[in-house]
Amino acid sequence: MKLVLIDGNAILHRAYHALPPLTDKDGNPTQAIYGFITMLLKIVENLKPTHLIVCFDRPEPTFRKTMYVGYQAHRPKMDDELVSQIGRLQDVVRAMKIPIYEVAGFEADDIIGSLAFQATYLNIKYQKSNSKNTNKISNIFKEIIIVTGDRDILQLVNDTVYVYMPIQGLTNAKLYGEKEVEEKFGVKPPQVVDYKALAGDASDNYPGVRGIGPKTATELLQTFGTVEKLYKAIKSKDQKIKGSKEKIIQALSEYAEDAVMAKKLATIVTDAPVTIDVASAKMHELNTVEAQEALEALGFRSLVKRLNHENTR
C-alpha cells in the first residue's frame, strides 16, 4: 500500500503564484483553490495512493518562533487574497472525504514528519510480528510519499519515505529517494539538518555558522558526518580537522551556539500530538456529491467533469 502526505500550505502557495487571478461569481479569489485541486488530481493520477492525507499549518506561532524570535521574521505577510482561500479549500478537501491534519504550535512539516514516522513504525512493527507470514506484509505501507516544495522535508527520506517535489508549474515534479537527495545536495537525507546547522537557511531567516557556505558545509559533513562529530573533532584536535583552514575552525568555534540552535530549528518533529487514522485515509472515489456541489459553487465546472472522468477510467 502507498500513503501520500500532502503539505497543504506549500502546494496551495505554489498554486496561488502559478496561476493568474481567478474569481467566483461574487468576485472572491479562487485561483489557489483551483490550482490546488488540479495538482491534487494529478498527484492521485501519477502516484496512485491507496491512502491520502493533507496537512496544514495553523495561524498560531510555532515552537520555533518561541525558540528563535527571528525565525521566518523577514517573510512578508501572506496575501489576504491567499488567506481567504485556505478555509474554502479545506472545505473542498473535506467534501472529498480526505482527512486534514493540523495542530496549533506545529508546522505542517512536523505533522507530516510525525505521521510518516508512525506509518513507518507500523510497517516495522507489523513486519516483525508477521515475519513468518510474509504474504500479509502487503497490507502495510510499502511506500510513504510526501508532496511538498519545502526542501527541509528531505531529511525524512529513507528506504520507505520519498519526497515528490514540484519543480515547474503545477504538474511537473520529481521523486526524491535517498540516491536523488545525495546526488542533488551532496549529503545524505539525515544530514540535511546538519547542513542547515552549518550553512543556515535564508528562507527561514536563521544564520547557522557565519562564514560557512553551502560548499564548505557539504565538504565538512562528507568528512565528519554530523555537526556533533565535527565539534568533537575540533575539541579533541583531531588530525582530520587540522587540515581545515584556520578561518573555518575559528568560525565554527565562534558560532557554535548558532549551529546548535540552527540544527534544532531545522529538525522536523516526529512526535507531534497527532495519531494517524489509517482507515479514514483510505482512498475512495473523490467525486462525492458534496465535492461536486462545492466545486460547482466555486464555478469549477471543468474540475467537476475531470472528477467524473477520473472515476470512469
Short mmCIF file of C-alpha atoms in Angstrom, two decimals:
data_model
loop_
_atom_site.label_atom_id
_atom_site.label_comp_id
_atom_site.label_asym_id
_atom_site.label_seq_id
_atom_site.Cartn_x
_atom_site.Cartn_y
_atom_site.Cartn_z
CA MET A 1 0.00 0.00 0.00
CA LYS A 2 1.07 3.57 -0.58
CA LEU A 3 0.46 6.55 1.72
CA VAL A 4 0.67 10.07 0.25
CA LEU A 5 1.03 13.01 2.64
CA ILE A 6 0.45 16.45 1.11
CA ASP A 7 1.85 19.68 2.56
CA GLY A 8 -1.29 21.74 2.06
CA ASN A 9 0.22 25.17 2.63
CA ALA A 10 3.22 24.57 0.38
CA ILE A 11 1.10 23.32 -2.51
CA LEU A 12 -1.58 26.00 -2.03
CA HIS A 13 1.09 28.73 -2.03
CA ARG A 14 2.60 27.32 -5.22
CA ALA A 15 -0.81 27.16 -6.90
CA TYR A 16 -1.59 30.76 -5.92
CA HIS A 17 1.55 32.14 -7.55
CA ALA A 18 1.44 29.85 -10.58
CA LEU A 19 -1.95 30.96 -11.88
CA PRO A 20 -3.40 34.30 -12.99
CA PRO A 21 -6.16 35.86 -10.85
CA LEU A 22 -9.40 33.89 -10.86
CA THR A 23 -12.64 34.72 -9.04
CA ASP A 24 -16.03 33.19 -8.35
CA LYS A 25 -19.34 34.83 -9.33
CA ASP A 26 -19.17 37.04 -6.24
CA GLY A 27 -15.68 38.30 -7.03
CA ASN A 28 -13.88 36.23 -4.38
CA PRO A 29 -10.38 34.98 -5.38
CA THR A 30 -10.24 31.28 -6.22
CA GLN A 31 -7.11 30.62 -8.29
CA ALA A 32 -5.21 28.98 -5.41
CA ILE A 33 -8.11 26.59 -4.79
CA TYR A 34 -8.38 25.77 -8.48
CA GLY A 35 -4.63 25.18 -8.76
CA PHE A 36 -4.51 23.05 -5.60
CA ILE A 37 -7.35 20.76 -6.70
CA THR A 38 -5.76 20.47 -10.15
CA MET A 39 -2.49 19.40 -8.53
CA LEU A 40 -4.30 17.06 -6.16
CA LEU A 41 -5.97 15.22 -9.02
CA LYS A 42 -2.65 15.00 -10.87
CA ILE A 43 -0.95 13.64 -7.74
CA VAL A 44 -3.62 10.96 -7.39
CA GLU A 45 -3.30 10.09 -11.08
CA ASN A 46 0.52 9.90 -11.04
CA LEU A 47 1.21 8.37 -7.63
CA LYS A 48 -1.90 6.19 -7.30
CA PRO A 49 -2.03 6.24 -3.50
CA THR A 50 -4.03 3.74 -1.53
CA HIS A 51 -4.19 6.27 1.33
CA LEU A 52 -4.17 10.07 1.26
CA ILE A 53 -3.83 12.81 3.91
CA VAL A 54 -3.47 16.60 3.64
CA CYS A 55 -1.67 18.59 6.36
CA PHE A 56 -1.83 22.33 7.02
CA ASP A 57 -0.05 24.98 9.07
CA ARG A 58 -2.02 26.76 11.76
CA PRO A 59 -2.03 30.57 12.15
CA GLU A 60 -0.75 30.39 15.73
CA PRO A 61 3.01 30.91 16.36
CA THR A 62 5.00 27.68 16.34
CA PHE A 63 7.50 26.46 18.93
CA ARG A 64 10.31 27.55 16.61
CA LYS A 65 9.18 31.15 16.91
CA THR A 66 9.46 30.79 20.68
CA MET A 67 12.91 29.27 20.32
CA TYR A 68 14.19 31.99 17.97
CA VAL A 69 12.27 35.25 17.59
CA GLY A 70 13.81 35.90 14.18
CA TYR A 71 12.50 32.64 12.73
CA GLN A 72 10.78 33.49 9.40
CA ALA A 73 10.54 37.11 10.62
CA HIS A 74 11.59 38.51 7.26
CA ARG A 75 8.84 36.77 5.34
CA PRO A 76 6.15 39.12 4.05
CA LYS A 77 2.67 38.73 5.44
CA MET A 78 0.62 36.23 3.46
CA ASP A 79 -1.57 37.97 0.89
CA ASP A 80 -5.12 38.49 2.13
CA GLU A 81 -6.37 37.01 -1.14
CA LEU A 82 -4.47 33.80 -0.39
CA VAL A 83 -5.51 33.68 3.27
CA SER A 84 -9.16 33.96 2.24
CA GLN A 85 -8.86 30.81 0.15
CA ILE A 86 -7.45 28.48 2.82
CA GLY A 87 -10.72 27.81 4.62
CA ARG A 88 -12.64 27.39 1.36
CA LEU A 89 -10.03 24.94 0.07
CA GLN A 90 -10.23 22.91 3.27
CA ASP A 91 -14.00 22.73 2.83
CA VAL A 92 -13.48 21.22 -0.65
CA VAL A 93 -10.89 18.74 0.64
CA ARG A 94 -13.24 17.65 3.43
CA ALA A 95 -16.07 17.38 0.90
CA MET A 96 -13.89 14.89 -0.96
CA LYS A 97 -13.66 12.95 2.33
CA ILE A 98 -9.88 13.41 2.52
CA PRO A 99 -8.68 13.76 6.13
CA ILE A 100 -6.98 17.01 7.17
CA TYR A 101 -4.41 17.18 9.98
CA GLU A 102 -3.27 20.41 11.66
CA VAL A 103 -2.10 21.26 15.20
CA ALA A 104 -1.55 24.68 16.77
CA GLY A 105 2.12 25.35 17.55
CA PHE A 106 3.42 22.98 14.84
CA GLU A 107 4.13 23.42 11.15
CA ALA A 108 2.68 21.13 8.51
CA ASP A 109 6.21 19.69 8.18
CA ASP A 110 6.05 18.47 11.78
CA ILE A 111 2.62 16.91 11.31
CA ILE A 112 3.85 15.17 8.17
CA GLY A 113 7.01 14.02 9.93
CA SER A 114 5.00 12.58 12.81
CA LEU A 115 2.52 10.80 10.56
CA ALA A 116 5.33 9.42 8.39
CA PHE A 117 7.13 8.17 11.49
CA GLN A 118 4.00 6.49 12.80
CA ALA A 119 3.31 4.88 9.42
CA THR A 120 6.92 3.67 9.22
CA TYR A 121 6.75 2.31 12.76
CA LEU A 122 3.55 0.47 11.88
CA ASN A 123 5.42 -1.12 8.96
CA ILE A 124 8.31 -2.27 11.14
CA LYS A 125 6.09 -3.49 13.95
CA TYR A 126 3.82 -5.36 11.55
CA GLN A 127 6.65 -6.98 9.63
CA LYS A 128 8.36 -8.14 12.82
CA SER A 129 5.15 -9.61 14.20
CA ASN A 130 4.40 -11.33 10.88
CA SER A 131 7.91 -12.43 9.95
CA LYS A 132 6.70 -15.99 9.40
CA ASN A 133 3.70 -14.86 7.36
CA THR A 134 5.18 -12.54 4.76
CA ASN A 135 2.18 -12.65 2.44
CA LYS A 136 0.39 -10.26 4.84
CA ILE A 137 3.09 -7.58 4.66
CA SER A 138 1.43 -6.21 1.52
CA ASN A 139 -1.34 -4.88 3.76
CA ILE A 140 1.04 -2.31 5.28
CA PHE A 141 2.54 0.73 3.51
CA LYS A 142 5.39 -0.15 1.21
CA GLU A 143 5.83 3.50 0.26
CA ILE A 144 5.20 6.79 2.02
CA ILE A 145 5.39 9.75 -0.36
CA ILE A 146 5.45 13.34 0.89
CA VAL A 147 4.31 16.02 -1.56
CA THR A 148 5.83 19.43 -0.85
CA GLY A 149 8.03 22.18 -2.23
CA ASP A 150 9.93 22.55 1.06
CA ARG A 151 13.43 21.06 0.94
CA ASP A 152 13.58 20.70 4.74
CA ILE A 153 11.39 17.63 4.39
CA LEU A 154 14.17 15.79 2.53
CA GLN A 155 15.68 14.92 5.92
CA LEU A 156 12.86 12.36 6.32
CA VAL A 157 13.76 10.37 3.20
CA ASN A 158 14.73 6.75 3.81
CA ASP A 159 14.15 3.37 2.18
CA THR A 160 10.39 3.75 2.70
CA VAL A 161 9.82 7.51 2.64
CA TYR A 162 10.13 9.54 -0.57
CA VAL A 163 9.53 13.20 -1.42
CA TYR A 164 7.58 14.25 -4.53
CA MET A 165 8.61 17.83 -5.21
CA PRO A 166 7.11 20.16 -7.85
CA ILE A 167 9.88 21.66 -9.96
CA GLN A 168 7.98 23.58 -12.63
CA GLY A 169 4.40 24.74 -12.98
CA LEU A 170 1.59 22.78 -11.38
CA THR A 171 2.19 19.30 -12.77
CA ASN A 172 5.93 18.80 -13.36
CA ALA A 173 7.51 17.14 -10.32
CA LYS A 174 10.44 14.92 -9.29
CA LEU A 175 10.52 12.00 -6.90
CA TYR A 176 13.41 12.06 -4.42
CA GLY A 177 14.73 8.92 -2.77
CA GLU A 178 17.97 8.57 -0.84
CA LYS A 179 20.07 8.44 -4.02
CA GLU A 180 18.46 11.54 -5.55
CA VAL A 181 18.90 13.58 -2.36
CA GLU A 182 22.60 12.77 -2.15
CA GLU A 183 23.14 13.43 -5.87
CA LYS A 184 21.37 16.80 -5.67
CA PHE A 185 22.71 18.15 -2.38
CA GLY A 186 25.89 16.21 -1.69
CA VAL A 187 24.70 14.95 1.70
CA LYS A 188 22.58 12.02 2.86
CA PRO A 189 18.98 12.75 3.92
CA PRO A 190 19.65 12.66 7.71
CA GLN A 191 22.47 15.18 7.17
CA VAL A 192 20.11 17.83 5.78
CA VAL A 193 19.65 19.22 9.30
CA ASP A 194 23.43 19.30 9.83
CA TYR A 195 23.85 21.07 6.51
CA LYS A 196 21.39 23.76 7.60
CA ALA A 197 23.07 23.99 11.01
CA LEU A 198 26.28 25.00 9.24
CA ALA A 199 25.05 26.89 6.17
CA GLY A 200 21.89 28.35 7.72
CA ASP A 201 18.61 28.89 5.92
CA ALA A 202 17.88 32.26 4.33
CA SER A 203 14.24 31.35 3.65
CA ASP A 204 13.60 30.70 7.36
CA ASN A 205 15.94 33.53 8.45
CA TYR A 206 18.47 31.79 10.66
CA PRO A 207 22.22 32.12 10.03
CA GLY A 208 23.95 28.88 11.00
CA VAL A 209 27.72 29.43 11.16
CA ARG A 210 28.62 32.76 9.61
CA GLY A 211 31.37 32.30 7.04
CA ILE A 212 30.39 28.71 6.23
CA GLY A 213 28.74 28.45 2.83
CA PRO A 214 26.99 25.53 1.12
CA LYS A 215 30.16 24.09 -0.44
CA THR A 216 32.15 24.15 2.81
CA ALA A 217 29.21 22.78 4.79
CA THR A 218 28.92 19.85 2.36
CA GLU A 219 32.67 19.13 2.49
CA LEU A 220 32.71 19.18 6.30
CA LEU A 221 29.77 16.80 6.52
CA GLN A 222 31.27 14.44 3.98
CA THR A 223 34.30 14.25 6.27
CA PHE A 224 32.74 14.30 9.75
CA GLY A 225 29.16 13.15 9.21
CA THR A 226 27.33 15.34 11.74
CA VAL A 227 27.70 18.69 13.49
CA GLU A 228 28.26 16.91 16.80
CA LYS A 229 31.13 14.82 15.40
CA LEU A 230 32.60 17.93 13.78
CA TYR A 231 32.71 19.81 17.08
CA LYS A 232 34.05 16.75 18.86
CA ALA A 233 36.90 16.70 16.33
CA ILE A 234 37.61 20.38 16.99
CA LYS A 235 37.63 19.83 20.74
CA SER A 236 39.95 16.83 20.53
CA LYS A 237 42.10 18.48 17.85
CA ASP A 238 41.54 15.50 15.60
CA GLN A 239 44.00 15.12 12.75
CA LYS A 240 41.17 15.49 10.23
CA ILE A 241 40.21 18.96 11.45
CA LYS A 242 43.80 20.16 11.30
CA GLY A 243 43.55 20.01 7.53
CA SER A 244 40.83 22.68 7.55
CA LYS A 245 41.58 26.35 7.08
CA GLU A 246 42.13 28.32 10.27
CA LYS A 247 39.32 30.76 9.45
CA ILE A 248 36.87 27.86 9.13
CA ILE A 249 37.84 26.45 12.53
CA GLN A 250 37.60 29.95 14.01
CA ALA A 251 34.12 30.49 12.56
CA LEU A 252 32.93 27.11 13.81
CA SER A 253 34.23 27.88 17.29
CA GLU A 254 32.81 31.41 17.41
CA TYR A 255 29.34 30.48 16.21
CA ALA A 256 28.95 27.09 17.86
CA GLU A 257 25.78 28.16 19.71
CA ASP A 258 24.22 29.35 16.45
CA ALA A 259 24.96 25.98 14.86
CA VAL A 260 23.26 24.13 17.72
CA MET A 261 20.20 26.39 17.53
CA ALA A 262 20.02 26.15 13.74
CA LYS A 263 20.00 22.36 13.89
CA LYS A 264 17.12 22.43 16.38
CA LEU A 265 15.19 24.83 14.13
CA ALA A 266 15.83 22.68 11.06
CA THR A 267 14.90 19.37 12.67
CA ILE A 268 11.39 18.22 11.81
CA VAL A 269 9.44 16.95 14.79
CA THR A 270 8.31 13.33 14.58
CA ASP A 271 6.34 13.22 17.84
CA ALA A 272 3.74 15.97 17.37
CA PRO A 273 0.41 15.32 19.14
CA VAL A 274 -1.32 13.59 16.22
CA THR A 275 -2.31 9.98 15.62
CA ILE A 276 -2.64 8.52 12.15
CA ASP A 277 -6.05 7.05 11.33
CA VAL A 278 -5.28 4.59 8.56
CA ALA A 279 -8.91 3.70 7.92
CA SER A 280 -10.08 7.29 7.31
CA ALA A 281 -7.13 7.92 4.97
CA LYS A 282 -8.05 5.05 2.65
CA MET A 283 -8.59 6.19 -0.92
CA HIS A 284 -12.07 6.20 -2.40
CA GLU A 285 -13.90 7.95 -5.21
CA LEU A 286 -13.34 11.68 -4.73
CA ASN A 287 -16.38 12.80 -6.73
CA THR A 288 -18.73 12.77 -3.77
CA VAL A 289 -21.99 14.71 -4.02
CA GLU A 290 -20.55 17.21 -1.54
CA ALA A 291 -17.39 17.68 -3.61
CA GLN A 292 -19.35 18.26 -6.80
CA GLU A 293 -21.54 20.82 -5.05
CA ALA A 294 -18.51 22.60 -3.57
CA LEU A 295 -16.74 22.79 -6.93
CA GLU A 296 -19.90 23.93 -8.71
CA ALA A 297 -20.33 26.72 -6.13
CA LEU A 298 -16.77 27.88 -6.92
CA GLY A 299 -17.50 27.80 -10.64
CA PHE A 300 -15.06 24.95 -11.32
CA ARG A 301 -17.18 23.02 -13.80
CA SER A 302 -14.08 21.73 -15.61
CA LEU A 303 -12.89 20.13 -12.37
CA VAL A 304 -16.30 18.53 -11.82
CA LYS A 305 -16.03 16.99 -15.30
CA ARG A 306 -12.49 15.87 -14.56
CA LEU A 307 -13.58 14.21 -11.31
CA ASN A 308 -16.28 12.31 -13.16
CA HIS A 309 -13.80 11.35 -15.89
CA GLU A 310 -11.25 10.07 -13.37
CA ASN A 311 -13.84 7.75 -11.87
CA THR A 312 -14.87 6.29 -15.21
CA ARG A 313 -11.35 5.12 -16.09
#
